[in-house]
mmCIF file of C-alpha atoms and ligand atoms in Angstrom:
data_model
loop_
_atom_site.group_PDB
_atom_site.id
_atom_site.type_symbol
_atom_site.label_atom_id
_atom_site.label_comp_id
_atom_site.label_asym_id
_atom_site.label_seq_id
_atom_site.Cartn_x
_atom_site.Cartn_y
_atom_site.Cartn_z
ATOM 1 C CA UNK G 380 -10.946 -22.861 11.156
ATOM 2 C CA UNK G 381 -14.043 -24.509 9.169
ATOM 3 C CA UNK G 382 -15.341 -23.380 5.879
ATOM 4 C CA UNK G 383 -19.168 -23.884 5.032
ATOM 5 C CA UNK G 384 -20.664 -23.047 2.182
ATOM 6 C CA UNK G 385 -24.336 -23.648 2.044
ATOM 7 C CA UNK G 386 -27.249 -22.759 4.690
ATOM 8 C CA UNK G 387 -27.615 -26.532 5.703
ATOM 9 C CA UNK G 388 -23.380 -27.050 6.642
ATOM 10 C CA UNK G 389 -23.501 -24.089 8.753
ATOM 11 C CA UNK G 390 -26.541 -24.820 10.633
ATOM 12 C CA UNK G 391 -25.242 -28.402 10.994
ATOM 13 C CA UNK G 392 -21.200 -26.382 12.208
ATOM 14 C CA UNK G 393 -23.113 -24.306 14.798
ATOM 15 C CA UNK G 394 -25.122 -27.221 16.725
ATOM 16 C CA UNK G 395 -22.577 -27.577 19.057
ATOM 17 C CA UNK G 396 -22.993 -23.779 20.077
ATOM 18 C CA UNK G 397 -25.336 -21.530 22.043
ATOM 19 C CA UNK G 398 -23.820 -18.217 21.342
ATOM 20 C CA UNK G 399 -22.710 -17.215 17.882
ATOM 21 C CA UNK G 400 -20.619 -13.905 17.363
ATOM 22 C CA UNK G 401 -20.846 -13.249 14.033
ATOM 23 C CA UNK G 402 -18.711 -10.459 12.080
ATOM 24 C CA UNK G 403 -20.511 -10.452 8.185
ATOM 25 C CA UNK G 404 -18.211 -9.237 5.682
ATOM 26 C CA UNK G 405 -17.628 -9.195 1.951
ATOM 27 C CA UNK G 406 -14.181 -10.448 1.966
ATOM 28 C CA UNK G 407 -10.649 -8.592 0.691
ATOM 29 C CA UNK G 408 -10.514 -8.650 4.173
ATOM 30 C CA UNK G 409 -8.082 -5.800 5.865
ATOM 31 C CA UNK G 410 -7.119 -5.247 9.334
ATOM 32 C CA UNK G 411 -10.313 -3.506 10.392
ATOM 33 C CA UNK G 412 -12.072 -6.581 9.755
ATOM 34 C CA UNK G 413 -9.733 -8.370 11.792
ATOM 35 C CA UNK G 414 -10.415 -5.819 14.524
ATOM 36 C CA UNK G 415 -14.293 -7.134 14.157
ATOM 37 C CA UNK G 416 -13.574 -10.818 14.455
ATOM 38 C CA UNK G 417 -10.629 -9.928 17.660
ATOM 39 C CA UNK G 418 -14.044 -7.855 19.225
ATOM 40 C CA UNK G 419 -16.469 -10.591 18.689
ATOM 41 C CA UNK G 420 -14.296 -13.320 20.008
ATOM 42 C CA UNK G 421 -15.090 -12.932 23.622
ATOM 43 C CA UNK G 422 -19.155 -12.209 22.976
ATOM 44 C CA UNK G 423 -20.155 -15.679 22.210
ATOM 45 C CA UNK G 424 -19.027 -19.606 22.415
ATOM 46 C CA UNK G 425 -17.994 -19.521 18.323
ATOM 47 C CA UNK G 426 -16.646 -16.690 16.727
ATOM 48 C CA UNK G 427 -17.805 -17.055 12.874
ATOM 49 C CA UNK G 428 -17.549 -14.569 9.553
ATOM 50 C CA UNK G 429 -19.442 -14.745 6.464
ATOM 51 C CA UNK G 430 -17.897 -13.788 2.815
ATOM 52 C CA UNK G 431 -20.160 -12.716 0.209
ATOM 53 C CA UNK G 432 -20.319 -10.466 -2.173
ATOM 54 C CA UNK G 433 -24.077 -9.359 -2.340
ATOM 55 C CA UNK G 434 -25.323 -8.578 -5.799
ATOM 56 C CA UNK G 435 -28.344 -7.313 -4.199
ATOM 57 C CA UNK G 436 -26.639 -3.890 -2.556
ATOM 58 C CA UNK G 437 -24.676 -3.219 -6.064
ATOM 59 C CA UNK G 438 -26.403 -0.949 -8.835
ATOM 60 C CA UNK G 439 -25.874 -2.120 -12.146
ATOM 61 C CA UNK G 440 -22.645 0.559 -12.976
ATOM 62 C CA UNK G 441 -20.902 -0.354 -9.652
ATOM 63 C CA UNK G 442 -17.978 -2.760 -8.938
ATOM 64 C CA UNK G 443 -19.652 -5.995 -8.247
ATOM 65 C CA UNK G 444 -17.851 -7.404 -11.005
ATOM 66 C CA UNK G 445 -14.505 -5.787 -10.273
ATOM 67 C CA UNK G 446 -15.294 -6.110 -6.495
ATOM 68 C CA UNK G 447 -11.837 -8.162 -4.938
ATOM 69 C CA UNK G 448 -12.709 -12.035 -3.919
ATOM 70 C CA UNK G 449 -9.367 -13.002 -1.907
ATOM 71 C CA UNK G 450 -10.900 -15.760 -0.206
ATOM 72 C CA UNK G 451 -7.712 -18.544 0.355
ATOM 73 C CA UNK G 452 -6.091 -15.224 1.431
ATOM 74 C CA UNK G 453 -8.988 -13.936 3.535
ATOM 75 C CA UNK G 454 -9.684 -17.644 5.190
ATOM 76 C CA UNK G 455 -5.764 -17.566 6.143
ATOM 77 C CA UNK G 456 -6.331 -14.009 7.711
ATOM 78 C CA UNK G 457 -9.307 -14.969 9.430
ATOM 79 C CA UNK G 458 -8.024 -18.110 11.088
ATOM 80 C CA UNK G 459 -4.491 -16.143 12.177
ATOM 81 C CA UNK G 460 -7.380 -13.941 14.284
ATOM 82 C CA UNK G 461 -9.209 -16.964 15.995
ATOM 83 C CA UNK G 462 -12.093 -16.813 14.121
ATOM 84 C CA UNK G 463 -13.456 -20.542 14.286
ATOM 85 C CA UNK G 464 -15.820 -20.868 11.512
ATOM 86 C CA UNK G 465 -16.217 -19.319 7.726
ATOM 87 C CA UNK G 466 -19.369 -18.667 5.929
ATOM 88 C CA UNK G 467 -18.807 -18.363 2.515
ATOM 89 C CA UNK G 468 -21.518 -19.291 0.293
ATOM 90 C CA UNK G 469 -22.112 -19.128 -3.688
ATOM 91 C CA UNK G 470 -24.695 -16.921 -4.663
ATOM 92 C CA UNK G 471 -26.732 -20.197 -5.453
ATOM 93 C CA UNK G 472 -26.276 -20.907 -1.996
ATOM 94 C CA UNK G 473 -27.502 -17.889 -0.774
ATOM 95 C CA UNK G 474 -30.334 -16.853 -3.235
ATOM 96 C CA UNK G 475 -31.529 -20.642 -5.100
ATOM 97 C CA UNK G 476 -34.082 -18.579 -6.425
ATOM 98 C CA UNK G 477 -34.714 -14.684 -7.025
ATOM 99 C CA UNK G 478 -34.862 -12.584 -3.662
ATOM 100 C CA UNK G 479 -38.351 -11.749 -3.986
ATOM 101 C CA UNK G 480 -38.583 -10.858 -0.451
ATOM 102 C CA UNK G 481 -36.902 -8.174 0.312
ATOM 103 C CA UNK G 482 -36.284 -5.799 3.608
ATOM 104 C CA UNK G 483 -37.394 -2.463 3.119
ATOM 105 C CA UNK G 484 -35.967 0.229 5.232
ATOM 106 C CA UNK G 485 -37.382 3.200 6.123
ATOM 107 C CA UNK G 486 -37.074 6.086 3.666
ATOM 108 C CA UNK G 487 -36.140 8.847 6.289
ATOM 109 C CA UNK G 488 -33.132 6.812 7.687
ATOM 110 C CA UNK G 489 -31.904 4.866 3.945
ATOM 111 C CA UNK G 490 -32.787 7.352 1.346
ATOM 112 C CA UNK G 491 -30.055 9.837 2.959
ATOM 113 C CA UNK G 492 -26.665 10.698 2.485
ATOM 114 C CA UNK G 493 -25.098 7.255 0.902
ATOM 115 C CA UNK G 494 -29.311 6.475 0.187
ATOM 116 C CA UNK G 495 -29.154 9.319 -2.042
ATOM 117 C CA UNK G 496 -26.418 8.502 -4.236
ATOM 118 C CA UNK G 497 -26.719 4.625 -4.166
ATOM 119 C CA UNK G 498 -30.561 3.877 -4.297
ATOM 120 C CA UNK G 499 -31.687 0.904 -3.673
ATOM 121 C CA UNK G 500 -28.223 0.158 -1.683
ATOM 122 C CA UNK G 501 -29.701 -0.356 1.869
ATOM 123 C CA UNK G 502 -32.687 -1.932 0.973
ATOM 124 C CA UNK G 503 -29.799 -5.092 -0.568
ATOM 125 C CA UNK G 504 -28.071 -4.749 2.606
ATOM 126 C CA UNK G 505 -30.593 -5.357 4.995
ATOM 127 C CA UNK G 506 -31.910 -8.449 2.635
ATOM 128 C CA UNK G 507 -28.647 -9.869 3.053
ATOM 129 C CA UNK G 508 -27.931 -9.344 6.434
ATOM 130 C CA UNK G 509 -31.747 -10.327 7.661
ATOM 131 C CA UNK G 510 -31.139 -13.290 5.778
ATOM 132 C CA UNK G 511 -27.376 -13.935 7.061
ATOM 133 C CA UNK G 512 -28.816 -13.592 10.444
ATOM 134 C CA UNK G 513 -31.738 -16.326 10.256
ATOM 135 C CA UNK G 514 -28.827 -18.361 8.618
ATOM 136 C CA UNK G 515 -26.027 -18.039 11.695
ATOM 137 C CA UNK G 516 -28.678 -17.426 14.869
ATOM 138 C CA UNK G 517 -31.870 -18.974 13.737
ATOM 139 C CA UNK G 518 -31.139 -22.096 16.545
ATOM 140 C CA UNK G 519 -29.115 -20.056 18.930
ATOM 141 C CA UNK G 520 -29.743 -20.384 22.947
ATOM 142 C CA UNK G 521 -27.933 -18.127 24.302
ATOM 143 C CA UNK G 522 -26.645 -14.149 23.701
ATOM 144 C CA UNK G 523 -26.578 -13.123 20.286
ATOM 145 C CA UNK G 524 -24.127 -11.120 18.943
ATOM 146 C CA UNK G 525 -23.028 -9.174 15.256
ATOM 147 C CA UNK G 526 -20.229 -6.987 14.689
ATOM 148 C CA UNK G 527 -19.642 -4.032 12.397
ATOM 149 C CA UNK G 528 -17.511 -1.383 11.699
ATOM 150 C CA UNK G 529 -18.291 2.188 12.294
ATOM 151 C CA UNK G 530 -17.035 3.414 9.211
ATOM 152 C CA UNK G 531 -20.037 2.275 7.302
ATOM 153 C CA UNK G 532 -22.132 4.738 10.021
ATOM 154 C CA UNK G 533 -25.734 4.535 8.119
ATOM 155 C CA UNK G 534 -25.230 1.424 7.356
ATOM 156 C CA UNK G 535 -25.001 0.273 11.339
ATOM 157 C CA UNK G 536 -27.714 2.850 12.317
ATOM 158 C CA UNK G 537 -29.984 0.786 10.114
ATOM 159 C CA UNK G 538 -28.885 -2.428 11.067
ATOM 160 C CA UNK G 539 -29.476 -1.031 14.788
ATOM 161 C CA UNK G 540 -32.885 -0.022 13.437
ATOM 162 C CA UNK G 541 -33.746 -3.681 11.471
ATOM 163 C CA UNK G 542 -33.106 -5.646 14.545
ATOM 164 C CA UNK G 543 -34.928 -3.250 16.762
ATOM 165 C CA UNK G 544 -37.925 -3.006 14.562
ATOM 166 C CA UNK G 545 -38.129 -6.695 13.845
ATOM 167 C CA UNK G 546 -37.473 -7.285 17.304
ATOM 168 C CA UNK G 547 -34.650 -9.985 16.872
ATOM 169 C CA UNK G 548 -32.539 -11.442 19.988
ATOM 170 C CA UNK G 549 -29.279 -10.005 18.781
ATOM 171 C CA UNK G 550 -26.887 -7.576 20.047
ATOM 172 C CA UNK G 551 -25.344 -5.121 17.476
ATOM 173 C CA UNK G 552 -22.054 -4.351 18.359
ATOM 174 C CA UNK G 553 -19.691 -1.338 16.606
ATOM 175 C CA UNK G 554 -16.353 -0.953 16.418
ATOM 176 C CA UNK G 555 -14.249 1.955 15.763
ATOM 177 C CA UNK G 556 -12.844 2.448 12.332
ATOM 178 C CA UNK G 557 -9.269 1.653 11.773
ATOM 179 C CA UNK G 558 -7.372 3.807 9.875
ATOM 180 C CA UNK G 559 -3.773 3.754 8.449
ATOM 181 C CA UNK G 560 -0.928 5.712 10.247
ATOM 182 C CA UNK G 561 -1.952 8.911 7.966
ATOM 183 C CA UNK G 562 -5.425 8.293 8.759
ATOM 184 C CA UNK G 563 -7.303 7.131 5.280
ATOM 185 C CA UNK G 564 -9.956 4.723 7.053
ATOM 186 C CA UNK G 565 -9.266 1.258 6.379
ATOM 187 C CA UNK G 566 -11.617 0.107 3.537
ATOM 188 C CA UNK G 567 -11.461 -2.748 0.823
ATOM 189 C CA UNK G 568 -12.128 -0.440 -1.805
ATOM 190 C CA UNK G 569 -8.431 1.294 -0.790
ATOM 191 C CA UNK G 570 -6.945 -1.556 -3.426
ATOM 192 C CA UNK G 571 -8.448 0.688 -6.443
ATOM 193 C CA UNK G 572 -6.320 3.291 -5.761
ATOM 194 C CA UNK G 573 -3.316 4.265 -7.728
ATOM 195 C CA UNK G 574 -0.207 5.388 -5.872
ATOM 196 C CA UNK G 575 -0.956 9.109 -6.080
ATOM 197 C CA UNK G 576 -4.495 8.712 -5.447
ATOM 198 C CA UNK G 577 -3.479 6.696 -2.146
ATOM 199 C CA UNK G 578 -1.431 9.944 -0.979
ATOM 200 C CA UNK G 579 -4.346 11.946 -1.900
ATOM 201 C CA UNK G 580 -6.928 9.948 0.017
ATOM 202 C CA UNK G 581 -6.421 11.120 2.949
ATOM 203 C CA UNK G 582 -7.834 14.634 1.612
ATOM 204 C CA UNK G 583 -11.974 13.027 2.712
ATOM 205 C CA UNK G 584 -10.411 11.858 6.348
ATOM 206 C CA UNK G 585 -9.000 15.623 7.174
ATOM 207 C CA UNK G 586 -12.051 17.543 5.254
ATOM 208 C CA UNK G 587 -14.563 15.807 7.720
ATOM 209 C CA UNK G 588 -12.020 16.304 10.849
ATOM 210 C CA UNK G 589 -12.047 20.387 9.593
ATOM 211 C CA UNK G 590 -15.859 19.999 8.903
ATOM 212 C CA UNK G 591 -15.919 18.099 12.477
ATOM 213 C CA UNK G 592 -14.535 21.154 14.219
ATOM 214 C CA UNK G 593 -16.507 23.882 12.663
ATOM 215 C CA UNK G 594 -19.773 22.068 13.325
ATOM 216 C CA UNK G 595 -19.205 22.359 16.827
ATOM 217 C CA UNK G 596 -19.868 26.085 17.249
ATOM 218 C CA UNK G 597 -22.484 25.628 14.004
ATOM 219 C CA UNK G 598 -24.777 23.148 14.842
ATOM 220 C CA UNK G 599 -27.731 25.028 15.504
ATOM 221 C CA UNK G 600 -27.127 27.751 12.787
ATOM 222 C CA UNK G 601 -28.496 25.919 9.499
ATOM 223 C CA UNK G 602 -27.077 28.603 7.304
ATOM 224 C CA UNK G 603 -23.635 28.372 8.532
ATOM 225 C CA UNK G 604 -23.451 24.911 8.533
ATOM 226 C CA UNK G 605 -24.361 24.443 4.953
ATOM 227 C CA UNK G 606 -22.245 26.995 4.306
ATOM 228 C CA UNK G 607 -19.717 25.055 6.073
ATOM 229 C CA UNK G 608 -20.507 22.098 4.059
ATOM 230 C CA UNK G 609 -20.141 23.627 0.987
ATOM 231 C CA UNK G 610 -17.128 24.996 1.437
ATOM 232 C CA UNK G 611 -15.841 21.582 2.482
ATOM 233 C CA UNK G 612 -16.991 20.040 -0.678
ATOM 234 C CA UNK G 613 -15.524 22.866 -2.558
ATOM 235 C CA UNK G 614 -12.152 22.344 -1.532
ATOM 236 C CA UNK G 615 -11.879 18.514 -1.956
ATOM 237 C CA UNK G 616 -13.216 19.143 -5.906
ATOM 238 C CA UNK G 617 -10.700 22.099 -5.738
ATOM 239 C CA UNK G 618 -7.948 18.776 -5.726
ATOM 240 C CA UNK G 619 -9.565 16.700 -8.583
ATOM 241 C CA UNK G 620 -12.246 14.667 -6.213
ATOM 242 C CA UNK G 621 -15.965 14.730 -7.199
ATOM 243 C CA UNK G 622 -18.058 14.840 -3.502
ATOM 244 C CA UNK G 623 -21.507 13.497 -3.059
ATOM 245 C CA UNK G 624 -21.865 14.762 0.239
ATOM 246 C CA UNK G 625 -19.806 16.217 3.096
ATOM 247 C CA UNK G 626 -22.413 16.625 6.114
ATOM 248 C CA UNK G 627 -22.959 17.453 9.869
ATOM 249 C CA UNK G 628 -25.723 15.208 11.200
ATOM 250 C CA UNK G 629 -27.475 14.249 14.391
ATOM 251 C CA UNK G 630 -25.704 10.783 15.786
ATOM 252 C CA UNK G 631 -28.729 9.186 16.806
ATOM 253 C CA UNK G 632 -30.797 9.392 13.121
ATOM 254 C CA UNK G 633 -28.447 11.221 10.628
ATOM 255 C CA UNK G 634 -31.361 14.311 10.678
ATOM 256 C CA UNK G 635 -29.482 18.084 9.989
ATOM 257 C CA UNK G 636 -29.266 18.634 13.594
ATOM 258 C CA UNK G 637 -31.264 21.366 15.727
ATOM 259 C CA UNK G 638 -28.853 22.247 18.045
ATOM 260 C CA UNK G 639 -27.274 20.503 21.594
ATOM 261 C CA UNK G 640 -27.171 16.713 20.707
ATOM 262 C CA UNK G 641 -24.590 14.584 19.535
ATOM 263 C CA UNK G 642 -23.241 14.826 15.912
ATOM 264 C CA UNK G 643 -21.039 12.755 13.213
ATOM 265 C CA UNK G 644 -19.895 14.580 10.294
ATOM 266 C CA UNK G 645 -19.718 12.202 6.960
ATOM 267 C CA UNK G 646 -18.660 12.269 3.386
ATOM 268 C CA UNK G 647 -18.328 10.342 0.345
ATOM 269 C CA UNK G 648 -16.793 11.299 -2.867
ATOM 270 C CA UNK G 649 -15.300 9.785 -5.640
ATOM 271 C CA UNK G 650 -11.174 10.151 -6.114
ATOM 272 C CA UNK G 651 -10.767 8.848 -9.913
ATOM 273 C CA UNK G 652 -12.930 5.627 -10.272
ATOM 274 C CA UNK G 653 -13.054 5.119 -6.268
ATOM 275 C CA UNK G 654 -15.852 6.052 -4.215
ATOM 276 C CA UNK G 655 -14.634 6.204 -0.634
ATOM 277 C CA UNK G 656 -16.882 7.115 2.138
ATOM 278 C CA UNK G 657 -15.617 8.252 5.825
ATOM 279 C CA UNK G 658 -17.241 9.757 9.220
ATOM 280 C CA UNK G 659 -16.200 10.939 12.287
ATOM 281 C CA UNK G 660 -18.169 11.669 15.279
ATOM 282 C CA UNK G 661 -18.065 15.569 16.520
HETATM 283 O O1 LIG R 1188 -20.398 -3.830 5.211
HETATM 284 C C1 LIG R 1188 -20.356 -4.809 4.420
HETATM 285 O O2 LIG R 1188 -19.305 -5.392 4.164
HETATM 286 C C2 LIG R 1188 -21.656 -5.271 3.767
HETATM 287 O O3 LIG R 1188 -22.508 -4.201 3.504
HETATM 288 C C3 LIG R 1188 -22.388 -6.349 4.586
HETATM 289 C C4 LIG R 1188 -22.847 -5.822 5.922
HETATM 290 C C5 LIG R 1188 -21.472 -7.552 4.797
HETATM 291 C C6 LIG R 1188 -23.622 -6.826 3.818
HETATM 292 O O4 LIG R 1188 -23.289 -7.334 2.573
#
């Protein structure tokens, strides 16, 4: 596998190709990340990831300075999965000068749920990942394709939305989230937790899977599903955990639903110093 690390190397590594299939990431990579790179390998002629760790997406009292960067580790992973080429540029590489620009998503979709509690959040994603994308597919010919994992939900409903809206040539593909055998979704932020918090973790997964099946006969009674809600955040800060949200929504825009479509229940809350967020779909 090659490593690039500035804009003009990877343009120059993907020449050759026609097809990119491209799995962003911010490194500590885990084995749901691998499951990105193993999905995006058939999609495209060169199967590539990007590492960075985007100061743009972090609020000034989150981890970006604690935030794990594994990369020898990660590169090892990544090439033990097939994955041809790394992107893993600086933050001088990425941003020579300040982000002025930035991508501004709309309100009703990224000032929700993880909007809410982490302003300013989606508006550094989709920066980064608009930018990541002119980066890897800018001189692409043929299908484009980006993979992410489902357990970041709003986060792939607004990339859906970005490339839709902006009406770029690329396909966004999501995969499942991986979980461990007790089923605590697979997340990089899982390496905060102590040993007891790791047995407790679990405690978001099976709140949202309980939440999950109540919302069924619920949806289209509002007052029982906040009631529902409620009680679901009640009991997680019943064990010690402080929830931001535990919440029934419509799949296709993450509105309270009205009754008869498709939902996803999801939650974050914070287990010590870890947020962890998690969704399911009903
Ligand atoms: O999901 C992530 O790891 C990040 O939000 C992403 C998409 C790589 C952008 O920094």
């Amino acid at each position: 596998m090659k490593i690039v690390h500035s804009i003009e190397q990877l343009r120059q590594a993907l020449r050759p190709y026609d097809a990119p299939a491209f799995v962003p990431t911010m490194g500590n990579l885990h084995a749901g990340h691998l499951e990105l790179v193993r999905r995006a390998k058939p999609l495209g002629d060169v199967t590539l990831a990007s590492i960075f760790v985007n100061r743009l997406q972090f609020a000034p009292h989150e981890d970006f300075d604690r935030y794990p960067r594994t990369l020898q580790a990660d590169a090892e992973r990544l090439a033990g999965v097939g994955c041809d080429l790394l992107f893993a540029p600086s933050e001088q590489d990425l941003y020579p000068e300040p982000q002025g620009f930035k991508v501004q998503p709309p309100a009703e979709l990224a000032d929700i749920l993880e909007g809410q509690f982490r302003p300013g959040f989606f508006t550094g994603v989709c920066t980064v990942v608009m930018k990541l994308f002119q980066c890897v597919f800018a001189q692409a010919k043929g299908p484009c394709h980006a993979v992410f994992g489902q357990k970041d939900y709003q986060q792939l409903l607004l990339i859906r939305c970005l490339v839709r809206q902006f009406a770029l040539p690329i396909e966004i593909v999501g995969v499942a989230t991986q979980r461990t055998p007790d089923g605590l979704a697979l997340s990089s932020r899982n390496g905060y937790l102590s040993a007891a918090e790791r047995a407790e973790a679990v405690q978001l997964a099976l709140a949202l899977r309980a939440l999950a099946r109540g919302a069924q006969d619920s949806a289209d009674l509002p007052a029982e599903r906040e009631h529902l809600e409620a009680r679901a955040m009640q009991a997680l800060a019943a064990r010690g955990w402080q929830p931001d949200y535990l919440s029934v929504r419509r799949r296709a825009d993450l509105q309270p639903p009205q009754g008869g479509e498709p939902l996803v229940v999801l939650g974050a809350a914070r287990l010590g110093q870890t947020r962890l967020i998690d969704s399911f779909e009903v």
